[in-house]
Coordinates of C-alpha atoms in Angstrom, one line a residue:
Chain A
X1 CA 88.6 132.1 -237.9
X2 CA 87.4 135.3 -238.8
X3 CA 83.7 136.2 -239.8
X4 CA 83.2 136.1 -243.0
X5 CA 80.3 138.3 -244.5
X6 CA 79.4 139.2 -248.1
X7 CA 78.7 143.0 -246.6
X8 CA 82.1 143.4 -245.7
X9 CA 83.0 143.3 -249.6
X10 CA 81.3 146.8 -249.9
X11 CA 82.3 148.4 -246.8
X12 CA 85.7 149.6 -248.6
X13 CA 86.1 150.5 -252.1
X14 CA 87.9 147.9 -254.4
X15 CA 92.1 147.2 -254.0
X16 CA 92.4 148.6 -257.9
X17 CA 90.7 152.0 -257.1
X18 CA 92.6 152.7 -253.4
X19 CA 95.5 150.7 -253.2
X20 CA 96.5 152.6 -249.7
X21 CA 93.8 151.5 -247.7
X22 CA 94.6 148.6 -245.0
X23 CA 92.5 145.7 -246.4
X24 CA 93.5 142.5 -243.4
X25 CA 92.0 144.4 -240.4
X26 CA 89.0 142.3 -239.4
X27 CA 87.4 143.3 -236.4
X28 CA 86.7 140.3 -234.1
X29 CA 86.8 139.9 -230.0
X30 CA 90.5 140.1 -230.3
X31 CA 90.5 143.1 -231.1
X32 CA 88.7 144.3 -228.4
X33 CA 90.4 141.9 -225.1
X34 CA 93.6 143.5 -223.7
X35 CA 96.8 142.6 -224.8
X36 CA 98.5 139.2 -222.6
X37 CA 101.7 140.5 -220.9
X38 CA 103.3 137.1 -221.1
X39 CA 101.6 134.0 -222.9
X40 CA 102.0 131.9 -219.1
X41 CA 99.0 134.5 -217.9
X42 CA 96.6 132.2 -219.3
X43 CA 96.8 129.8 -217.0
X44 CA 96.0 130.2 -213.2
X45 CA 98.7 130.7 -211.5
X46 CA 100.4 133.1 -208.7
X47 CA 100.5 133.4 -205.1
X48 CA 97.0 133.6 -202.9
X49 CA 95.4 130.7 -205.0
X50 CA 93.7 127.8 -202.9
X51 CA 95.3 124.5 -202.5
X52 CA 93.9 121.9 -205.1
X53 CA 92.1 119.5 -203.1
X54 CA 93.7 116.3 -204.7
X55 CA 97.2 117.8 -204.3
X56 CA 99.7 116.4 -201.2
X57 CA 99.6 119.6 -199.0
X58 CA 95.8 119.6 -199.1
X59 CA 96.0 115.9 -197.9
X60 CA 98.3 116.7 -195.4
X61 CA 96.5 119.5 -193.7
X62 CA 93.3 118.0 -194.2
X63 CA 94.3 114.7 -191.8
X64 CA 96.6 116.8 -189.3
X65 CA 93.6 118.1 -186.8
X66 CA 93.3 114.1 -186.2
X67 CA 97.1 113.3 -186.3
X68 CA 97.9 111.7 -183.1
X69 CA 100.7 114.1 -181.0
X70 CA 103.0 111.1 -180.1
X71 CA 104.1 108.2 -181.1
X72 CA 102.6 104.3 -181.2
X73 CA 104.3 101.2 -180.8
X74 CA 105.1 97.6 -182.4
X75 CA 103.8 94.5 -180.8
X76 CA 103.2 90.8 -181.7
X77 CA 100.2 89.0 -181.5
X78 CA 100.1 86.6 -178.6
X79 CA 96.7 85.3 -178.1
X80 CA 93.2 85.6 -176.4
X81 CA 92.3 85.2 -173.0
X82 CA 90.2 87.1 -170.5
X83 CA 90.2 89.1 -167.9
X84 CA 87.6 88.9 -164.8
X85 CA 86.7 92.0 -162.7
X86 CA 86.5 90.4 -159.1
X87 CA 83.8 93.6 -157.9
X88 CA 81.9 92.9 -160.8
X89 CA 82.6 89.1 -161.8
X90 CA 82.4 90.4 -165.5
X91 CA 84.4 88.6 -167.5
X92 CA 86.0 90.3 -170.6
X93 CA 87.7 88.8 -173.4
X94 CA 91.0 90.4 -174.0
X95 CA 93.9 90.0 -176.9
X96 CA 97.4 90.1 -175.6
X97 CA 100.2 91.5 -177.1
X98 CA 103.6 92.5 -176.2
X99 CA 106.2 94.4 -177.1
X100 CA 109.8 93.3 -178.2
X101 CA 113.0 95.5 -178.4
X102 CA 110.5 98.4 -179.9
X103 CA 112.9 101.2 -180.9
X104 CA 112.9 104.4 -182.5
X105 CA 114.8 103.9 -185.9
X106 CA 114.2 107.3 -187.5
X107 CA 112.1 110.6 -188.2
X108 CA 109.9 111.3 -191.4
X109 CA 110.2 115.8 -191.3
X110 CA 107.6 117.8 -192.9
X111 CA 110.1 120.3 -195.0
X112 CA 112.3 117.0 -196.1
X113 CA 109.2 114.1 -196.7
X114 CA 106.4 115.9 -196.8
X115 CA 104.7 114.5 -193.2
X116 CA 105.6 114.1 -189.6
X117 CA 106.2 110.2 -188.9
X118 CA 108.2 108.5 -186.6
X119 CA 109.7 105.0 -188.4
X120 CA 109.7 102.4 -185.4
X121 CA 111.3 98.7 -185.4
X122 CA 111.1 95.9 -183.3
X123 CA 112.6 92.1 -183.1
X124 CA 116.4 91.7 -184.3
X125 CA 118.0 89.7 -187.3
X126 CA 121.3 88.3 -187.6
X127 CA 123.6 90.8 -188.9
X128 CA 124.6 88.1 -191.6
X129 CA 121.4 87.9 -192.9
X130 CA 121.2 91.5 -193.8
X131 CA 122.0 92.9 -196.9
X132 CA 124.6 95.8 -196.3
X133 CA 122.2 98.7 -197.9
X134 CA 119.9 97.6 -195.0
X135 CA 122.5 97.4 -192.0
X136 CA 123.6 100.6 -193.2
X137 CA 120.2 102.3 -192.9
X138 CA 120.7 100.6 -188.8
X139 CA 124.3 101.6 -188.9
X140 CA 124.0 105.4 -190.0
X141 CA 121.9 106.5 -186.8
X142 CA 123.5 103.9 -184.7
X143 CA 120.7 101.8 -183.6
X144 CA 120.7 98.1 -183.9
X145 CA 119.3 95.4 -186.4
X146 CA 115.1 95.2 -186.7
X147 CA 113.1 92.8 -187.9
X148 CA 109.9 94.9 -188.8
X149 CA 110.0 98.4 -189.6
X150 CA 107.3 100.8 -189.4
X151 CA 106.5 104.7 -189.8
X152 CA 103.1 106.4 -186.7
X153 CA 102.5 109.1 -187.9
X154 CA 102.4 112.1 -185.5
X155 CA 101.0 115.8 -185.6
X156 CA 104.3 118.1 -185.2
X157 CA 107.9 117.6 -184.7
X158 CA 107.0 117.8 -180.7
X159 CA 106.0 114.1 -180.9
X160 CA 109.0 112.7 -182.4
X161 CA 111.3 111.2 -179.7
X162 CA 115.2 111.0 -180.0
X163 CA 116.2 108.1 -182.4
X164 CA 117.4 105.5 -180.9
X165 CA 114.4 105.9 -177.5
X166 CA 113.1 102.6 -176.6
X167 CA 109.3 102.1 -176.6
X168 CA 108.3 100.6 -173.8
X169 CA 104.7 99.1 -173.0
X170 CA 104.0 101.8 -170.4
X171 CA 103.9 104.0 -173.1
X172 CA 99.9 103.1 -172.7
X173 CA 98.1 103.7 -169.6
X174 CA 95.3 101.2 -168.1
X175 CA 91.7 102.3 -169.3
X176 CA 93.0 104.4 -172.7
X177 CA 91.9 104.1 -175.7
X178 CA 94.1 102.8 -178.6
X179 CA 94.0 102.1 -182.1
X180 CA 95.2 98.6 -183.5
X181 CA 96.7 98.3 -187.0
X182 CA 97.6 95.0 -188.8
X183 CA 97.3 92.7 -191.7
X184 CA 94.4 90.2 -191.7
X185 CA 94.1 86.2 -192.2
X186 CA 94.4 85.3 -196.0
X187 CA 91.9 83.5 -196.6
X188 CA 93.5 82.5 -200.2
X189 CA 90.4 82.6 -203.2
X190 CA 87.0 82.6 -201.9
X191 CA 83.5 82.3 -202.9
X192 CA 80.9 85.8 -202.7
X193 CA 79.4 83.7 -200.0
X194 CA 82.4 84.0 -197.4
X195 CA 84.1 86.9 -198.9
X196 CA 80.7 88.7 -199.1
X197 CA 78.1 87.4 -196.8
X198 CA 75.7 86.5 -199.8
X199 CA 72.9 84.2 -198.8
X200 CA 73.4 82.0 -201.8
X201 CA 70.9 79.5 -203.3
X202 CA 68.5 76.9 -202.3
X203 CA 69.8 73.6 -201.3
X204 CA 66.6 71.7 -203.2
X205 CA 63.1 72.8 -205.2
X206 CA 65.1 71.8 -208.6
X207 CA 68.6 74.0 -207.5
X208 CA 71.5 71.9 -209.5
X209 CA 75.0 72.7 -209.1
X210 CA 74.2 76.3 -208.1
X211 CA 74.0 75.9 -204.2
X212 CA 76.7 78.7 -203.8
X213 CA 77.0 80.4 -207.1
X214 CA 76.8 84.1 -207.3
X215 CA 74.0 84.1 -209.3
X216 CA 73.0 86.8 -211.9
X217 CA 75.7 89.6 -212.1
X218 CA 74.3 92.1 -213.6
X219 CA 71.1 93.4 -215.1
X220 CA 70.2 93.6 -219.1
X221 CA 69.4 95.8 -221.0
X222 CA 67.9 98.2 -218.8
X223 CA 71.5 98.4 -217.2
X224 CA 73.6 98.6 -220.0
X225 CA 73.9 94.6 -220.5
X226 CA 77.2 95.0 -218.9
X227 CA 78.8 94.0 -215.1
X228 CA 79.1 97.3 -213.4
X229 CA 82.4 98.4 -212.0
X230 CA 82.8 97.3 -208.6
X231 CA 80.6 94.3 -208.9
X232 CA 81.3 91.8 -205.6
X233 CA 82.9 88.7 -207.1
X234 CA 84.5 85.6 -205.7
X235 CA 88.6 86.4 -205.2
X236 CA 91.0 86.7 -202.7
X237 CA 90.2 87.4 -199.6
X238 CA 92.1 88.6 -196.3
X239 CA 95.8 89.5 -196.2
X240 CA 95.1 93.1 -196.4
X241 CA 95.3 96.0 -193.8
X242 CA 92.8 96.5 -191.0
X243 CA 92.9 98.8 -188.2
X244 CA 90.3 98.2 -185.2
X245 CA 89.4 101.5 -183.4
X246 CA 88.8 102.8 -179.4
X247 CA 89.9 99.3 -178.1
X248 CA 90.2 100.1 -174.3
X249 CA 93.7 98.9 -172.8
X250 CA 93.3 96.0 -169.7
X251 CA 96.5 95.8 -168.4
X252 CA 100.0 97.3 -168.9
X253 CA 103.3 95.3 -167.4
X254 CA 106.7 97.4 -168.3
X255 CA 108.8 94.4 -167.2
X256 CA 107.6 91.7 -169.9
X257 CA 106.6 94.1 -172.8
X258 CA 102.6 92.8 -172.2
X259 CA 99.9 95.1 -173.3
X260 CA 96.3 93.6 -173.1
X261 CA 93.6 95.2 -175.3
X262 CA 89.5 94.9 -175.0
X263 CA 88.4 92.2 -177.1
X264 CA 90.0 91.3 -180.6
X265 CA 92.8 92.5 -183.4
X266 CA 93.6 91.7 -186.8
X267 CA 95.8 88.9 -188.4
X268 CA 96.8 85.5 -186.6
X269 CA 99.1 84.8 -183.8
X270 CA 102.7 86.1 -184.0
X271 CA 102.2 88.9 -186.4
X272 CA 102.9 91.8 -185.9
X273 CA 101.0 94.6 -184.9
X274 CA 100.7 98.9 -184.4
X275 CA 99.5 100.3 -181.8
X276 CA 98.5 104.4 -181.3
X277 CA 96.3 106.7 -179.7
X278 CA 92.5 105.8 -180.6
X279 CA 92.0 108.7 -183.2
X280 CA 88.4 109.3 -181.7
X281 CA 88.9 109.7 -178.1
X282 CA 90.6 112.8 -176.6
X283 CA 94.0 112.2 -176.1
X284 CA 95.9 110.7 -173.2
X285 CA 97.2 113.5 -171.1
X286 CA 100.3 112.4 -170.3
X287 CA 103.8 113.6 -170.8
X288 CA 104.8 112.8 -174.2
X289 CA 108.2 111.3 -172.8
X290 CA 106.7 108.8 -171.1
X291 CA 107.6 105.0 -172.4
X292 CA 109.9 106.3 -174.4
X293 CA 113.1 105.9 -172.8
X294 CA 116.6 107.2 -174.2
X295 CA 119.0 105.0 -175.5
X296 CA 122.2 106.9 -174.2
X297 CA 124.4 108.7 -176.5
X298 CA 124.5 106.5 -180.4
X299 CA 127.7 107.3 -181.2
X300 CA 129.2 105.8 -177.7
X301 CA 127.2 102.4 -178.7
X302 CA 128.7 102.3 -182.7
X303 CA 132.1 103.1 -181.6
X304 CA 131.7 100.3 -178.8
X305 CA 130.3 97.9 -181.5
X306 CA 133.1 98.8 -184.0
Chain B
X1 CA 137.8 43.6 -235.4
X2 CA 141.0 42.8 -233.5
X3 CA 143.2 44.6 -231.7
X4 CA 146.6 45.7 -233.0
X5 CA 149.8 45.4 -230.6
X6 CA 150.7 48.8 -229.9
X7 CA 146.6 48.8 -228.5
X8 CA 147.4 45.5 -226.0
X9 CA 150.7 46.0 -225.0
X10 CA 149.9 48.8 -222.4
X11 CA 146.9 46.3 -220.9
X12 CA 150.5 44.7 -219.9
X13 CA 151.2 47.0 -217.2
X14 CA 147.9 46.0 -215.5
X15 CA 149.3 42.6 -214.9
X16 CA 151.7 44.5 -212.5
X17 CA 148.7 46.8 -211.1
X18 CA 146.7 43.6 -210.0
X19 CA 150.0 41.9 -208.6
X20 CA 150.6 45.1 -206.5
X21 CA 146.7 45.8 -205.7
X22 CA 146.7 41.6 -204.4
X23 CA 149.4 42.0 -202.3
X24 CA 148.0 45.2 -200.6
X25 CA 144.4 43.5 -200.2
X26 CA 146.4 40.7 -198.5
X27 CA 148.4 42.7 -196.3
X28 CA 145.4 44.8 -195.2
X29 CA 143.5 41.6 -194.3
X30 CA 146.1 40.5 -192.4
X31 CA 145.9 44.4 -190.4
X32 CA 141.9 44.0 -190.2
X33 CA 142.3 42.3 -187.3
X34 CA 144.1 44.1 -185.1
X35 CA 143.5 48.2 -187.1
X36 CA 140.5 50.3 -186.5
X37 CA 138.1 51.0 -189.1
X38 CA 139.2 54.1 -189.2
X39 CA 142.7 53.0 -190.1
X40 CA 141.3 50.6 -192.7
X41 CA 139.6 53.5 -194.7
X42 CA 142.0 56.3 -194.9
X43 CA 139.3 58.0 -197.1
X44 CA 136.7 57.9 -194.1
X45 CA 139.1 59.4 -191.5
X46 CA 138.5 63.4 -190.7
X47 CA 141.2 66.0 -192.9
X48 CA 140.3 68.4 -190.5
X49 CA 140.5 68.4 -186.6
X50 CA 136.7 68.6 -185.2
X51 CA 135.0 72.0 -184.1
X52 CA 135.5 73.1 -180.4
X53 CA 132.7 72.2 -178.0
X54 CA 130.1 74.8 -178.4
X55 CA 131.1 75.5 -181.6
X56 CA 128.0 77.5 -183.5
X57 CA 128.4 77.9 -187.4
X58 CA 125.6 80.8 -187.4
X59 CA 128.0 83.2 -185.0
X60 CA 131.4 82.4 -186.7
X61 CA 129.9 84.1 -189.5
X62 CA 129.1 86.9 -188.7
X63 CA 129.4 89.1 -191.7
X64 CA 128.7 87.8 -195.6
X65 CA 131.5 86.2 -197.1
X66 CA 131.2 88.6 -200.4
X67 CA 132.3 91.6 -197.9
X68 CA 136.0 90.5 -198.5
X69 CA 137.7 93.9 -198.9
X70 CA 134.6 96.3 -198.3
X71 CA 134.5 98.6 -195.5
X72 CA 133.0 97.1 -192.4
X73 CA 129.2 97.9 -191.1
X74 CA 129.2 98.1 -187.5
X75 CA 125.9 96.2 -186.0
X76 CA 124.8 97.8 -182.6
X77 CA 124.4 94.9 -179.8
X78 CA 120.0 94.9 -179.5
X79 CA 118.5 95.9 -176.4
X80 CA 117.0 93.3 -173.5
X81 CA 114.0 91.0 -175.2
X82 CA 111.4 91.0 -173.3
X83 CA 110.2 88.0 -175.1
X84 CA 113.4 85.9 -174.0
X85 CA 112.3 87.5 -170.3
X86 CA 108.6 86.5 -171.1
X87 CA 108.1 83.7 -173.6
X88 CA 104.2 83.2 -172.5
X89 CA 102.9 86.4 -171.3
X90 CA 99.6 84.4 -171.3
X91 CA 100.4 82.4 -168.4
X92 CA 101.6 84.8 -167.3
X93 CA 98.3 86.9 -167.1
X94 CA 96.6 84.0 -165.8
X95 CA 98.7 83.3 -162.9
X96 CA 98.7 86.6 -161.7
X97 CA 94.6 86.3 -162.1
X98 CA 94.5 83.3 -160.6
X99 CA 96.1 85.0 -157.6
X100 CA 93.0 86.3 -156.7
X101 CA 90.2 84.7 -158.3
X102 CA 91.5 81.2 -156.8
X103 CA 94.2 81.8 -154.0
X104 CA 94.0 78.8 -152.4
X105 CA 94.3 76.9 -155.6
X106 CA 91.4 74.4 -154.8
X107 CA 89.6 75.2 -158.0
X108 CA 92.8 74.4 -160.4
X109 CA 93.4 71.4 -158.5
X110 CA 89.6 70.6 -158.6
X111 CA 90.2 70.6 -162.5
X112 CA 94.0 69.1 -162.7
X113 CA 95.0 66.6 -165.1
X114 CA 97.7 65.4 -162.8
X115 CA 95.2 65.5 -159.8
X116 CA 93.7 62.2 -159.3
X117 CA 91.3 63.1 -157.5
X118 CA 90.0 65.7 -159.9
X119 CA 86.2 66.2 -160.8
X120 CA 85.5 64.2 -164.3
X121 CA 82.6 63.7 -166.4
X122 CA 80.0 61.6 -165.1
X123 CA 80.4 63.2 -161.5
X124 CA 77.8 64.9 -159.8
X125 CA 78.2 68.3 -159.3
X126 CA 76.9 71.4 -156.5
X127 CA 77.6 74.5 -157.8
X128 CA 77.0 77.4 -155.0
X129 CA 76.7 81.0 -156.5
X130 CA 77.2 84.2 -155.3
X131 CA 74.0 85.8 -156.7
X132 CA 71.4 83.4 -157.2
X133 CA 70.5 79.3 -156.2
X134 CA 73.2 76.9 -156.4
X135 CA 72.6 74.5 -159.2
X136 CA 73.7 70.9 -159.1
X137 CA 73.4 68.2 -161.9
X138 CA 75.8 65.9 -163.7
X139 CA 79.0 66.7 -164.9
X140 CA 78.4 66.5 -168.9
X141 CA 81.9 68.4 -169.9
X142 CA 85.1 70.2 -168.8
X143 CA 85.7 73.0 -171.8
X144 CA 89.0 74.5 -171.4
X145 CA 90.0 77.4 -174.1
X146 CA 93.0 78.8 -174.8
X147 CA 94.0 79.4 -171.1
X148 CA 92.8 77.6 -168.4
X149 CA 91.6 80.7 -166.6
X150 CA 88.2 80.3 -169.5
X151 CA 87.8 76.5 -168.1
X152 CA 84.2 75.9 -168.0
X153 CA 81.6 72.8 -166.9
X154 CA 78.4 71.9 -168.2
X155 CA 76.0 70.6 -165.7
X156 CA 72.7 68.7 -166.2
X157 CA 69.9 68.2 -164.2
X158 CA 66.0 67.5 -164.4
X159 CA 64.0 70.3 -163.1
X160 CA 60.2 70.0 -162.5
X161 CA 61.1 67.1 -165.1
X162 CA 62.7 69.3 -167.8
X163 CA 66.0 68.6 -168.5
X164 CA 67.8 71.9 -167.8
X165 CA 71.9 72.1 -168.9
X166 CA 73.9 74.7 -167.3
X167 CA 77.4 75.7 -168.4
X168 CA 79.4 77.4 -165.4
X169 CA 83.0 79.0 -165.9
X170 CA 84.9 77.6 -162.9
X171 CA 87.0 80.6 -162.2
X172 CA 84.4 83.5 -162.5
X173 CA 83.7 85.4 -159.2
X174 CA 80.3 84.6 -159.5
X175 CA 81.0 80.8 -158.7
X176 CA 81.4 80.7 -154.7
X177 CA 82.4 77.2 -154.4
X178 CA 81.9 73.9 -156.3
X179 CA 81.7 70.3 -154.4
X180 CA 81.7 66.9 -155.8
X181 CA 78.5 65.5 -154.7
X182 CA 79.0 62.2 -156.1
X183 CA 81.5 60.3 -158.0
X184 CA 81.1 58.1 -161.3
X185 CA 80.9 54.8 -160.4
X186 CA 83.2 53.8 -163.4
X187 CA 85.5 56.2 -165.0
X188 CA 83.3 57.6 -168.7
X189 CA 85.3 56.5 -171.8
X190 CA 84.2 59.1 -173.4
X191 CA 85.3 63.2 -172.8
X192 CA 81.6 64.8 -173.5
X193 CA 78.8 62.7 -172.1
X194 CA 76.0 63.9 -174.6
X195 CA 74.7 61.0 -175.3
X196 CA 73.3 61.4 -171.4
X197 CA 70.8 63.5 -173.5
X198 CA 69.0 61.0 -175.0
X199 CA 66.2 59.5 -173.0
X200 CA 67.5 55.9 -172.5
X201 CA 70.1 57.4 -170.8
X202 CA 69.5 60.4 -169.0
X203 CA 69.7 59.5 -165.2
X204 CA 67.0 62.5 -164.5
X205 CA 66.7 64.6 -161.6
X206 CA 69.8 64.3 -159.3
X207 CA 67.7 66.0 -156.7
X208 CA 67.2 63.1 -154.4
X209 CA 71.1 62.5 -154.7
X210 CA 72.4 65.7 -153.5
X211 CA 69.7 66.1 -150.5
X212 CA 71.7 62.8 -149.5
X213 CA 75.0 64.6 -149.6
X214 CA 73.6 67.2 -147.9
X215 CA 72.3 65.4 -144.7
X216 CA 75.6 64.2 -144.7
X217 CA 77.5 67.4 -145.0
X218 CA 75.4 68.9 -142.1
X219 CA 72.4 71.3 -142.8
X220 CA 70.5 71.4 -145.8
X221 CA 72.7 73.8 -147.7
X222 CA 75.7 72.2 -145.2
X223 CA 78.8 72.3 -147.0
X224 CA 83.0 73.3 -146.8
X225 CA 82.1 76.8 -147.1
X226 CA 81.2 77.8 -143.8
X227 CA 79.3 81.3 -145.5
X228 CA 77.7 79.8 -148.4
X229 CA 76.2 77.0 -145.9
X230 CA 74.9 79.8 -143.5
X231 CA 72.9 82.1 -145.5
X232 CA 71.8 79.1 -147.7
X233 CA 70.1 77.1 -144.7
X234 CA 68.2 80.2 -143.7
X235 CA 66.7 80.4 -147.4
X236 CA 66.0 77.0 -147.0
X237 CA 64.4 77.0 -143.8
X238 CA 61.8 79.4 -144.8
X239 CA 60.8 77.8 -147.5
X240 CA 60.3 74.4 -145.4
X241 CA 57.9 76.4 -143.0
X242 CA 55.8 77.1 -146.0

């Protein structure tokens, strides 16, 4: 909008008495800024600009210093026990787990997905009770059935193995440090007092029917007389992920798949687990082929199969 | 209402159905006799000849029935399990412990359900450890969980007339050797003797009991364990000359 001013009216002699005069030139900061090349110049865009910190590449290079350089492996739950040290007669409580027919099933690239992963299976199915889409996601790299399927992610395309490789338990070495992954007990809907440790109320001195209520949720008018965003409530609890960090490994046997971890994992017995590289310790140093076996040449197996 | 002839006259031709029906019922009861029941109920007899021994319906099919006409997906065989090989790696982590915390297997057997001779509540108990005193008292409880490599006892005893309860885990290097001291006279009906708390029935210090045992065994510390006996009676002896 153009200033308007009542002085302007007598800066130029009236349109009847100098009809050649340009009367619509207003001088405002338009006039004065440089002419756009192109209307997309307003916005900021071009080569040598930093990376938006919420965008997908920013993500990606901000986790890849602590990206584990090989792959982990899938194992079920089996249990707790312990484990004595005869020198020391300590006794250490231990989980087991074990690995079953843990295979390499495909590669997530960085110029094709966007990240470095290596997708992992274990267990087997029927063939009849896959769907065909499924059996030929199996069928396509030649590898067999799995019952669970899972993505490690890894630093660089050094730490993908050939598809196909068999992950076996010595892939973890006695006295390393790992990184257990899995889905916790659902506990189904549960009060603030188990889902978040509240102390609750007092079991007498008047209480009625309010022995493990949540109580007030909220201050008044001070606070907005509203519940805040976030507030702890009653709800469902468990079922979700949880990963358990720098748990030491006990005992390693290649022949039965058994890989016994310090103390204890997520989830209940028979579910299934992911174990990697504890992301805080320095890394194994190992050869990054070791427990990963190949499978032999795929297209011998699917013509053999067929 | 009544019926009109053209309606009755075809309930004439179940005169003959019956006539045909009783002769067949007779002429069947006259086979009964000598037929199998099979024969006598043609509906009950098998269309079809029965599957082959072994027969499994789960790997006849071994694609969906809807892929009639589709191009085939070929299912790679899966590698060795290592479950099927290892169905209890638990055990199996025990056994191999048990190897060396217990290779003469006199602790499991000690603790056997199938050993009749076992140790059972009510039993006295010496326990002889590696670092410290031996401890005896009365067998209270035998906690196993989840493998028996975590079995555990609880011992109780009166010493300088408070009661004192200690729980010992059988298999831990620590324990050097436990002996039965003394068995119930009559087998407990119950599997935790807590009520042995109360004072009415808390049989006190078993001290007096296991000196006994000891005389017996040979030594004051005297016992199976020829090194545990040793280097206890010296410990003991100097504190007699005091």
């Amino acid at each position: 909008m153009p200033p308007k001013s009542t002085s302007k009216l007598f800066t130029l002699p009236p349109r009847f008495l100098c009809p050649a005069v340009p009367r619509n030139f207003i001088r405002t900061i338009r006039t004065i800024q440089p002419r756009q090349k192109t209307p997309l110049d307003r916005f900021n865009t071009g080569h040598g600009l930093p990376i938006l910190g919420s965008s997908k590449t920013a993500a990606f290079l901000r986790k890849e210093p602590m990206m584990p350089l090989r792959t982990g492996a899938l194992a079920i739950k089996k249990g707790m026990t312990a484990i004595y040290d005869p020198a020391t007669s300590k006794r250490t409580a231990c989980t087991v787990l074990q690995l079953d027919r843990c295979q390499v099933i495909g590669h997530k690239r960085r110029d094709a997905h966007g990240y470095w992963a290596v997708q992992v299976g274990s267990g087997t199915k029927e063939a009849r009770n896959v769907t065909r889409p499924e059996r030929g996601h199996f069928a396509a790299v030649g590898v067999p059935l799995k019952k669970d399927l899972m993505e490690f992610r890894v630093k660089n395309a050094d730490g993908l193995p050939e598809i196909g490789s068999i992950i076996s338990a010595d892939l973890f070495q006695e006295g390393q440090f790992v990184d257990v992954r899995g889905k916790t007990r659902g506990m189904g809907f549960t009060g603030g007092m188990k889902r978040h440790g509240w102390a609750g109320q007092p079991a007498s001195h008047g209480n009625s029917l309010a022995h493990r209520v949540m109580g007030s949720s909220g201050g008044g008018q001070g606070s907005g007389s509203r519940v805040h965003p976030g507030k702890s409530m009653p709800g469902r609890m468990g079922g979700e992920g949880h990963t358990v960090q720098c748990l030491k490994i006990m005992k390693v046997d290649k022949e039965n798949g058994i890989v016994v971890v310090h103390g204890a994992v997520p989830g209940p017995k028979k579910s299934v687990l992911k174990i990697q590289d504890a992301i805080k310790k320095p890394w194994p140093e190992i050869d990054l082929s070791i427990g990963v076996s190949g499978m032999g040449s795929t297209s011998e197996k699917l013509e053999a199969a067929v | 209402m009544s019926l009109s002839a053209p309606c009755i006259r075809p309930l004439a031709i179940l005169k003959q159905a019956f006539r045909q029906c009783r002769a067949e019922r007779q002429q069947l009861r006259s086979q009964r006799q000598y037929a199998t029941a099979a024969e006598t109920y043609p509906s009950l007899a098998p269309r079809f000849p029965p599957p082959s021994a072994g027969f499994r319906p789960s790997q006849a099919i071994k694609q969906n029935r809807t892929e009639t006409g589709l191009t085939k997906i070929p299912v790679v065989p899966p590698p060795r399990s290592t479950r099927k090989a290892c169905p209890d790696p638990i055990a199996q982590i025990t056994t191999t412990q048990l190897k060396t915390l217990d290779p003469t297997g006199a602790r499991t057997r000690l603790f056997s359900p199938t050993n009749p001779e076992r140790a059972q509540v009510g039993d006295i108990l010496l326990v002889r450890l590696k670092n410290s005193e031996p401890f005896s008292g009365l067998l209270l409880n035998i906690r196993q969980r989840h493998s028996s490599i975590d079995t555990a006892i609880l011992l109780r005893n009166q010493l300088t007339r408070v009661g004192v309860e200690m729980w010992f885990k059988v298999f831990s290097p620590d324990v050097e050797g436990i002996e039965v001291v003394q068995r119930a006279a009559k087998r407990a009906r119950r599997a935790n003797l807590y009520y042995m708390r109360q004072p009415r029935h808390d049989i006190g210090s078993v001290e007096g009991v296991v000196k006994q045992y000891m005389r017996r065994t040979g030594g004051p510390m005297g016992g199976r364990d020829g090194r545990g006996a040793g280097r206890a009676r010296g410990k003991k002896g100097g504190k007699g000359k005091r």
